[in-house]
mmCIF file of C-alpha atoms in Angstrom:
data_model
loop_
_atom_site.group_PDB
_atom_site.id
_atom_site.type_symbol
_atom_site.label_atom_id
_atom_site.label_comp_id
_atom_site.label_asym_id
_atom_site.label_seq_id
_atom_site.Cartn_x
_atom_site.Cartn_y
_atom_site.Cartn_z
ATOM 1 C CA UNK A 17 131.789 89.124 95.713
ATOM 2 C CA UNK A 18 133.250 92.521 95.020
ATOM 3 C CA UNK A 19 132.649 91.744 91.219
ATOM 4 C CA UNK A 20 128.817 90.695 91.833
ATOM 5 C CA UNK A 21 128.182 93.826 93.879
ATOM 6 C CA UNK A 22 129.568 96.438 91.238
ATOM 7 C CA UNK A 23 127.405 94.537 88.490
ATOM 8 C CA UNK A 24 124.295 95.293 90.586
ATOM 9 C CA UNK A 25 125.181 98.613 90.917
ATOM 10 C CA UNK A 26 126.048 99.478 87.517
ATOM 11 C CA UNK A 27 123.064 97.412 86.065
ATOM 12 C CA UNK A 28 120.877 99.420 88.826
ATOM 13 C CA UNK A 29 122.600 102.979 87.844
ATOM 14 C CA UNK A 30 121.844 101.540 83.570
ATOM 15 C CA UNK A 31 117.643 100.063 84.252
ATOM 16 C CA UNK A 32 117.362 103.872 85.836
ATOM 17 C CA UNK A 33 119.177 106.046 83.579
ATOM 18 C CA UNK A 34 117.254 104.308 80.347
ATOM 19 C CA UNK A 35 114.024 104.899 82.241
ATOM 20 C CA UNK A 36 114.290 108.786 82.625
ATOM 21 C CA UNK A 37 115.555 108.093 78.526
ATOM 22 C CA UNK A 38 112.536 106.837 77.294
ATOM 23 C CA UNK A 39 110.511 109.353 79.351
ATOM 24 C CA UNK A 40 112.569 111.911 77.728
ATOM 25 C CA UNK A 41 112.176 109.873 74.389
ATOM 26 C CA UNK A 42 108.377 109.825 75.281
ATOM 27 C CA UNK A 43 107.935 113.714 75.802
ATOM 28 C CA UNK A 44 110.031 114.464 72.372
ATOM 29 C CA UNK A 45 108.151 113.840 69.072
ATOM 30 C CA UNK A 46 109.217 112.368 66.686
ATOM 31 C CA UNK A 47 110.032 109.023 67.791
ATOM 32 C CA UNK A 48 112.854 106.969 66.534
ATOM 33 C CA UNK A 49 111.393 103.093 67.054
ATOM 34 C CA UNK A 50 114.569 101.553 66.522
ATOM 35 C CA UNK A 51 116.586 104.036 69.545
ATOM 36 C CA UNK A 52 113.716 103.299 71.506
ATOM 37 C CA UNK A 53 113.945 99.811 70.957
ATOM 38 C CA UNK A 54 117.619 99.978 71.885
ATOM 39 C CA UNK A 55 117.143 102.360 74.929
ATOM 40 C CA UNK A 56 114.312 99.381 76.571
ATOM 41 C CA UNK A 57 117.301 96.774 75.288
ATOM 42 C CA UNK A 58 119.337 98.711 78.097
ATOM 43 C CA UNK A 59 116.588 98.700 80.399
ATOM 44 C CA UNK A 60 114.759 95.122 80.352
ATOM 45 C CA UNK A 61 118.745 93.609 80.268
ATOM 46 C CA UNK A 62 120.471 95.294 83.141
ATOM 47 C CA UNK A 63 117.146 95.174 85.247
ATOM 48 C CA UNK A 64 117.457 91.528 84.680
ATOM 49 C CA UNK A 65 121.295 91.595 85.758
ATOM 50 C CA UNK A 66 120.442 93.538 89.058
ATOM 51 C CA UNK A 67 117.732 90.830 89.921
ATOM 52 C CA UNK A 68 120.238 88.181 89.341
ATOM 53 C CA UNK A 69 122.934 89.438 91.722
ATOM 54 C CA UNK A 70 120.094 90.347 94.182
ATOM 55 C CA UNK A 71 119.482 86.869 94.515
ATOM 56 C CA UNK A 72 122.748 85.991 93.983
ATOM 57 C CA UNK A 73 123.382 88.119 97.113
ATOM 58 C CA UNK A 74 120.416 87.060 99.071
ATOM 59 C CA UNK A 75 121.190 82.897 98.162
ATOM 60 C CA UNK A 76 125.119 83.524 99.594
ATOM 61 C CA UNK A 77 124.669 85.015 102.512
ATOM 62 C CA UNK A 78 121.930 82.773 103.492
ATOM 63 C CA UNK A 79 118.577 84.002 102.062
ATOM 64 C CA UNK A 80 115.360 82.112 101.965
ATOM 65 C CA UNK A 81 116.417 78.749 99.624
ATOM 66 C CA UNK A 82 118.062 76.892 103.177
ATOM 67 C CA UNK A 83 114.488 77.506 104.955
ATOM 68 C CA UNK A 84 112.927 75.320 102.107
ATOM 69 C CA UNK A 85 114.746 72.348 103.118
ATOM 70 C CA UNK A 86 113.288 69.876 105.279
ATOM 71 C CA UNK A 87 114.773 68.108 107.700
ATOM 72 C CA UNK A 88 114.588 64.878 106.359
ATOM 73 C CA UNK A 89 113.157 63.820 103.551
ATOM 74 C CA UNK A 90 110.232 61.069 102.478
ATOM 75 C CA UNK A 91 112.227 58.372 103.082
ATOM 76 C CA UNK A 92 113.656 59.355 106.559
ATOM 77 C CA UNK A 93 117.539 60.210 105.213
ATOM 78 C CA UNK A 94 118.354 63.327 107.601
ATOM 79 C CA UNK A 95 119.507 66.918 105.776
ATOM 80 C CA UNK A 96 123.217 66.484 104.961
ATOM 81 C CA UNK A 97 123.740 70.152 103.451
ATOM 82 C CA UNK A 98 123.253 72.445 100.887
ATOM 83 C CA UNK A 99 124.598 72.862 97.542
ATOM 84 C CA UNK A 100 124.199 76.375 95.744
ATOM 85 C CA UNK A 101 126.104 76.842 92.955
ATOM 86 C CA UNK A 102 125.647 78.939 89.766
ATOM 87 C CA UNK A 103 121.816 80.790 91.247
ATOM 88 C CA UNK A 104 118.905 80.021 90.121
ATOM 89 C CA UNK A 105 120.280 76.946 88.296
ATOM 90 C CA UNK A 106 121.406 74.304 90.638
ATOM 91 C CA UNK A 107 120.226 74.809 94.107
ATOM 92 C CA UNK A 108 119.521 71.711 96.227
ATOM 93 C CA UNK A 109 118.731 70.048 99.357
ATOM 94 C CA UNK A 110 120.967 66.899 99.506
ATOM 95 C CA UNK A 111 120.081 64.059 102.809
ATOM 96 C CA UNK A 112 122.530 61.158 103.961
ATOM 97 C CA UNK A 113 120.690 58.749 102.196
ATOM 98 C CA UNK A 114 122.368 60.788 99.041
ATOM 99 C CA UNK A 115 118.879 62.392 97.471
ATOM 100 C CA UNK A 116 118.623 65.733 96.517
ATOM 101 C CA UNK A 117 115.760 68.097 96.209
ATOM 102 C CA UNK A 118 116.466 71.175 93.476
ATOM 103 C CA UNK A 119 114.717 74.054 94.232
ATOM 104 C CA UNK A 120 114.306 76.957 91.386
ATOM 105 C CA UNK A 121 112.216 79.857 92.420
ATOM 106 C CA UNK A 122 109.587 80.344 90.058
ATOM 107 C CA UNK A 123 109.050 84.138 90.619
ATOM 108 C CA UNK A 124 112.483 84.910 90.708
ATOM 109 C CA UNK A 125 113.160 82.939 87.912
ATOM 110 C CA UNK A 126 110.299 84.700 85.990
ATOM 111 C CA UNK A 127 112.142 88.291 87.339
ATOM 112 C CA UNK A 128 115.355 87.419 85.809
ATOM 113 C CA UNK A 129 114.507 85.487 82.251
ATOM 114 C CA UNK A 130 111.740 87.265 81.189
ATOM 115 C CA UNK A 131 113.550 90.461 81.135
ATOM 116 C CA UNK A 132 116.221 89.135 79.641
ATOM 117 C CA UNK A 133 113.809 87.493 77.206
ATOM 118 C CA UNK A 134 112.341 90.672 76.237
ATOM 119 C CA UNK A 135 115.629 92.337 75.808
ATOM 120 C CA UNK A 136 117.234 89.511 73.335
ATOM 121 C CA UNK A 137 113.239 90.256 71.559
ATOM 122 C CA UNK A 138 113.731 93.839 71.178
ATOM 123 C CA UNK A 139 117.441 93.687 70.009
ATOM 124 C CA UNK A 140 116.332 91.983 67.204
ATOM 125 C CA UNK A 141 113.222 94.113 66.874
ATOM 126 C CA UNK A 142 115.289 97.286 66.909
ATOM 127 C CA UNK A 143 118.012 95.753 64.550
ATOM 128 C CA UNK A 144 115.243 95.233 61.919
ATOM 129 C CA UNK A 145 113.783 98.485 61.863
ATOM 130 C CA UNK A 146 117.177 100.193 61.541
ATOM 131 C CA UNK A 147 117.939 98.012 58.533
ATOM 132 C CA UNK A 148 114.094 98.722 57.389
ATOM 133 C CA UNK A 149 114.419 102.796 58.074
ATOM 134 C CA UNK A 150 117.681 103.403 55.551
ATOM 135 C CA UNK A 151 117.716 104.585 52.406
ATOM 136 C CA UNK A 152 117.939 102.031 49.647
ATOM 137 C CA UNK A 153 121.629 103.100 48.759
ATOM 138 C CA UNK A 154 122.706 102.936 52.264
ATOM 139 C CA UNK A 155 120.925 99.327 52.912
ATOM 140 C CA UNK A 156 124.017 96.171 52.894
ATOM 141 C CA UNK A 157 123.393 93.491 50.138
#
């Protein structure tokens, strides 16, 4: 738990420091594309990380997935428990009758891979227009 709560942190401390980057980025002409592709690589990837471990957080000490179970399910089986393990991925209602019900959080979901999504996008953006901006003599075969 110790380890989950200093990620947040630091990935909190890293979305906010490359914000007040690219403003700075923003307000100085002229602008490198490929550092500001890296600098929103920082930001999109650890804002990602801190919405992971704030569910993480919220899931562990008892957030809002347990008040999505029913009681029992369609076919009468009464709630046995609760299995969470690895958040979002594989969090489910089991009953007696041994059925489980996953439940994945769609916006939560959308919070943490779509960030992530656009940072893996603009690491390879960035990566391309460094290669494209050097000299011919300076470029790798």
């Amino acid at each position: 738990m110790p380890l989950m709560a200093m990620l947040m942190l630091i990935s909190m401390a890293t979305a906010a420091a490359g914000i007040v980057t690219v403003v700075l980025m923003l307000d100085n002409p002229p602008l490198p594309l490929s550092g500001l592709c890296t600098v929103l690589v920082l930001v999109f990837g650890s804002s990602a990380a801190a919405v992971y471990c704030y569910g993480w957080f919220s899931v562990t000490a008892g957030g809002t997935f347990p008040e999505l179970c029913e009681d029992r399910n369609a076919s009468g089986a009464e709630l046995a428990g609760i299995k969470q393990e690895y958040w979002p991925l594989h969090s489910a209602c089991v009953y007696s009758d041994g059925a489980a019900v996953e439940h994945v959080s769609m916006s939560i979901n959308v919070l943490v891979c779509v960030p992530a999504g656009l940072a893996v996008l603009l690491a390879c953006a960035g990566a391309v227009l460094r290669r494209r901006g050097r000299p011919p003599s300076e470029a790798i075969p």
